[in-house]
XYZ file of C-alpha atoms in Angstrom:
301
model
C -15.253 219.611 -140.569
C -13.419 217.753 -138.246
C -15.682 216.295 -134.954
C -12.499 216.434 -132.558
C -12.196 220.102 -133.353
C -16.280 220.612 -132.733
C -15.849 218.936 -129.471
C -13.246 221.218 -128.774
C -14.677 224.255 -129.909
C -17.958 223.788 -128.082
C -16.393 222.422 -124.872
C -14.294 226.063 -124.816
C -17.340 227.808 -125.353
C -19.299 226.582 -122.631
C -16.356 226.663 -120.241
C -15.472 229.890 -121.050
C -11.684 229.500 -121.277
C -9.042 227.995 -122.688
C -7.624 226.630 -119.803
C -10.552 225.480 -118.567
C -11.628 223.588 -121.516
C -7.899 221.946 -121.487
C -8.621 220.873 -118.675
C -12.135 219.311 -118.762
C -10.729 217.511 -121.997
C -7.523 216.044 -120.775
C -5.575 218.203 -123.261
C -2.497 220.661 -122.853
C -3.711 224.579 -123.152
C -1.633 225.139 -126.440
C -3.253 221.879 -127.863
C -7.042 223.303 -127.240
C -5.497 226.782 -128.596
C -4.139 225.484 -132.225
C -7.311 223.131 -132.392
C -9.463 226.162 -131.868
C -7.057 228.313 -134.623
C -7.556 225.302 -136.859
C -11.265 225.301 -136.781
C -11.085 229.155 -137.090
C -9.169 228.872 -140.437
C -11.422 226.466 -141.873
C -14.509 228.680 -140.733
C -12.471 231.659 -142.422
C -13.620 233.880 -139.497
C -12.653 234.468 -136.021
C -14.924 232.350 -132.882
C -13.863 233.732 -129.991
C -12.520 236.851 -128.736
C -9.650 236.971 -126.161
C -10.259 238.715 -122.938
C -7.824 239.184 -119.948
C -9.897 236.496 -118.190
C -11.209 233.968 -120.487
C -13.005 233.894 -124.053
C -15.753 235.055 -125.346
C -17.688 234.262 -128.595
C -17.697 235.761 -131.502
C -21.466 235.964 -132.976
C -20.401 233.208 -135.675
C -19.318 231.085 -132.535
C -22.266 231.547 -130.899
C -24.311 230.657 -134.008
C -21.925 227.363 -134.554
C -22.175 226.437 -130.791
C -25.742 226.709 -131.411
C -25.762 224.397 -134.082
C -23.176 222.254 -133.334
C -23.551 221.372 -129.537
C -27.340 219.410 -129.426
C -25.727 217.021 -131.797
C -22.220 216.300 -130.472
C -24.581 215.857 -127.090
C -26.375 212.863 -129.208
C -23.449 211.480 -130.176
C -22.342 211.026 -126.784
C -25.575 209.985 -125.722
C -25.530 207.436 -128.369
C -21.785 206.282 -127.322
C -22.580 205.698 -123.736
C -26.367 204.489 -124.560
C -24.086 201.523 -126.255
C -21.589 201.118 -123.575
C -24.672 200.704 -121.100
C -25.970 197.374 -120.698
C -28.059 198.144 -118.251
C -30.325 201.876 -118.342
C -29.663 201.430 -114.459
C -26.059 202.156 -114.973
C -26.923 205.901 -116.236
C -26.866 208.336 -113.727
C -28.158 211.947 -113.500
C -26.068 214.702 -112.272
C -28.075 217.405 -110.348
C -26.361 220.670 -109.205
C -28.272 223.774 -107.033
C -28.522 225.459 -104.008
C -27.973 223.230 -101.114
C -31.107 223.840 -98.954
C -33.605 224.539 -101.646
C -32.043 220.924 -103.199
C -31.682 218.948 -100.404
C -35.279 219.906 -98.963
C -37.371 220.102 -102.126
C -35.276 218.656 -105.415
C -33.880 215.635 -103.922
C -36.649 213.917 -102.125
C -38.632 214.454 -105.512
C -36.148 213.041 -107.515
C -35.413 209.944 -105.455
C -38.732 208.225 -106.479
C -37.504 207.910 -109.778
C -34.357 206.267 -108.591
C -36.281 203.360 -107.548
C -37.537 200.044 -109.543
C -41.148 202.000 -110.450
C -38.944 204.851 -111.730
C -36.451 205.130 -114.509
C -33.647 203.421 -112.426
C -30.904 205.870 -112.860
C -28.312 206.839 -110.353
C -28.450 209.822 -108.655
C -25.672 212.200 -108.119
C -25.794 215.871 -106.682
C -23.771 218.569 -105.935
C -24.107 222.183 -104.268
C -23.190 225.583 -105.491
C -23.982 229.254 -106.132
C -26.026 230.027 -109.049
C -22.558 231.001 -110.978
C -21.192 227.944 -110.035
C -23.800 225.827 -110.681
C -24.489 227.269 -114.120
C -21.102 227.376 -115.443
C -20.820 223.651 -114.623
C -23.794 222.924 -116.888
C -22.462 224.743 -119.544
C -19.171 222.334 -119.079
C -20.695 219.472 -119.369
C -20.616 218.367 -115.259
C -24.393 218.445 -114.760
C -27.182 217.485 -116.556
C -29.686 219.723 -114.259
C -29.177 223.241 -112.493
C -31.211 225.177 -110.662
C -30.412 228.373 -109.855
C -31.544 231.650 -108.662
C -30.200 233.382 -111.724
C -31.986 232.969 -115.601
C -28.912 231.576 -117.961
C -28.272 233.987 -120.927
C -27.235 232.415 -124.101
C -28.026 230.003 -126.532
C -26.521 226.877 -125.071
C -28.520 226.722 -121.797
C -32.235 227.002 -121.628
C -34.486 227.327 -118.540
C -38.187 226.972 -117.213
C -39.329 229.247 -114.187
C -39.269 226.154 -111.616
C -41.480 228.099 -108.849
C -41.193 230.630 -106.876
C -40.078 230.900 -102.807
C -41.723 233.589 -100.451
C -39.501 235.003 -97.803
C -40.235 235.364 -94.251
C -38.905 238.100 -91.421
C -38.539 235.175 -88.510
C -36.989 235.572 -85.169
C -37.270 233.968 -81.826
C -40.595 234.599 -80.043
C -38.319 237.064 -76.748
C -37.272 239.245 -79.798
C -40.752 239.972 -81.266
C -41.532 241.177 -77.599
C -39.730 243.967 -78.042
C -41.235 245.430 -81.250
C -44.400 247.748 -80.556
C -47.431 246.291 -82.026
C -48.261 248.242 -85.724
C -44.578 249.866 -86.052
C -43.829 247.570 -88.321
C -46.966 248.049 -90.152
C -46.151 251.649 -90.737
C -42.925 250.380 -92.351
C -40.986 251.856 -90.172
C -38.241 249.346 -89.771
C -36.155 251.443 -87.444
C -37.546 249.206 -84.101
C -35.805 246.233 -85.655
C -31.727 247.607 -85.150
C -31.582 247.041 -82.126
C -31.856 243.148 -83.440
C -28.828 241.238 -84.174
C -29.133 239.795 -87.412
C -28.027 236.064 -89.084
C -26.793 235.834 -92.377
C -25.210 233.592 -95.363
C -22.803 235.773 -96.140
C -21.442 239.221 -94.470
C -23.315 241.168 -97.224
C -26.465 240.233 -95.700
C -28.046 239.404 -98.980
C -31.609 238.398 -97.691
C -31.884 241.111 -95.210
C -30.770 243.523 -97.500
C -33.176 242.293 -100.600
C -36.073 242.163 -97.762
C -35.231 245.530 -96.424
C -35.215 246.847 -100.110
C -38.155 245.250 -101.212
C -40.338 245.765 -98.133
C -38.912 248.587 -96.554
C -37.321 250.831 -99.651
C -34.290 251.326 -97.447
C -30.834 249.417 -96.329
C -30.760 247.536 -92.807
C -28.469 249.244 -90.277
C -27.359 246.408 -88.222
C -24.134 244.270 -88.968
C -24.358 240.192 -89.301
C -23.735 238.952 -85.531
C -23.747 235.515 -87.051
C -22.955 234.526 -90.422
C -23.072 231.046 -91.581
C -23.129 229.487 -95.254
C -26.386 227.612 -94.787
C -29.883 228.508 -94.494
C -31.082 225.734 -92.745
C -28.203 226.683 -90.034
C -29.207 230.189 -90.130
C -32.677 228.806 -89.047
C -31.213 226.715 -86.223
C -29.324 230.228 -85.138
C -32.670 231.940 -84.850
C -34.438 229.096 -82.956
C -32.293 229.526 -80.681
C -32.137 233.530 -80.328
C -29.387 234.538 -82.245
C -31.101 237.137 -83.632
C -33.448 238.183 -86.686
C -33.426 236.248 -90.327
C -35.273 236.452 -93.451
C -35.594 232.839 -94.591
C -37.791 230.929 -97.364
C -41.125 230.148 -95.800
C -40.787 226.370 -96.739
C -37.670 226.280 -95.259
C -39.076 227.618 -91.951
C -42.969 226.480 -91.952
C -42.290 224.064 -89.104
C -40.861 226.278 -86.832
C -43.278 228.781 -87.505
C -46.241 226.339 -86.986
C -44.376 225.139 -83.404
C -43.872 228.812 -82.448
C -39.882 228.201 -82.662
C -39.778 231.172 -84.702
C -42.542 234.215 -84.987
C -43.018 236.191 -88.123
C -42.433 239.605 -87.269
C -43.680 241.385 -90.293
C -46.239 239.929 -92.815
C -46.328 242.190 -95.436
C -49.098 242.667 -98.225
C -46.974 241.667 -100.983
C -44.038 239.695 -99.723
C -40.685 239.436 -101.266
C -40.201 236.729 -103.752
C -37.169 234.596 -105.358
C -37.761 232.560 -108.662
C -36.382 229.207 -109.006
C -34.855 228.653 -113.002
C -34.321 224.861 -113.807
C -31.902 225.016 -116.376
C -29.942 222.163 -118.947
C -27.727 222.319 -122.051
C -29.789 223.273 -125.165
C -30.741 219.710 -127.306
C -29.589 217.482 -123.931
C -33.868 216.697 -123.072
C -33.666 214.764 -126.091
C -32.146 212.146 -123.612
C -34.847 210.333 -121.855
C -33.633 210.038 -118.390
C -33.156 214.249 -118.072
C -36.355 214.822 -119.659
C -37.943 212.377 -116.765
C -36.573 214.292 -114.197
C -36.676 217.488 -115.831
C -40.904 216.879 -116.020
C -40.548 215.210 -112.466
C -39.270 218.660 -111.023
C -42.101 220.627 -112.819
C -44.349 218.610 -111.902
C -43.203 218.904 -108.112
C -43.057 222.428 -107.910
C -46.833 222.880 -108.635
C -47.007 221.512 -104.932
C -44.449 223.717 -103.919
C -45.471 227.056 -104.805
């Protein structure tokens, strides 16, 4: 079986689209389509189902990808190792949510870039869970941190840690809430307080309300900024209430810049997963970074 055909096949499988695979491979879309058809003739079975948006692998396609991808990745590793005269030239590509990656993962991994570590270069990019997992599947990243566990055999994931979500606001807002009101799980007293969020859909506030109060928030987002660190800054400035990871607002809570409006018996949690392409933990620098992050996460929980 032609290795070039398998390489194209695995790229299509990871990208979920002939168009995206063609861009990754530097080929035209007709060339990718032709190679996949050739491979399907050799296998004797269809490997993909064509959809309105991209392609979906058949059972045979998934099985072939699961068997072939690790070996192709290993061949790439051998080729790259042969080209590198110094292991310090090797790069580790990490992707994840901006706040967690910046505040947690990157500080931990920078310890591995110095003389006492593996000496690899570190490259990071930020994105949503969907974006970072898609980039990992397509081969753009070596490791991905995601709040969604990936599905399928081509990616494997390890639960990294849980983050606790806290309902906070500047002290002046807390003074407007009667003591004990929220202990009775009555969130109506919060409706007069503006909301600071990362998106118009209020994902953090909606999740908190559903988990703690078994209801939906009424107040619309007054300030919407696409970064939790900016949400915290706005909350400190008195813009309104916010739901934030405890690790991110711990300092502000300690210094009294914000206060917790509610302390539920069971706080809402969100799990982070550390994902890799199946088989790539055979690469020493990826395995080292993966192990280092898992170790660091024991101090974060």
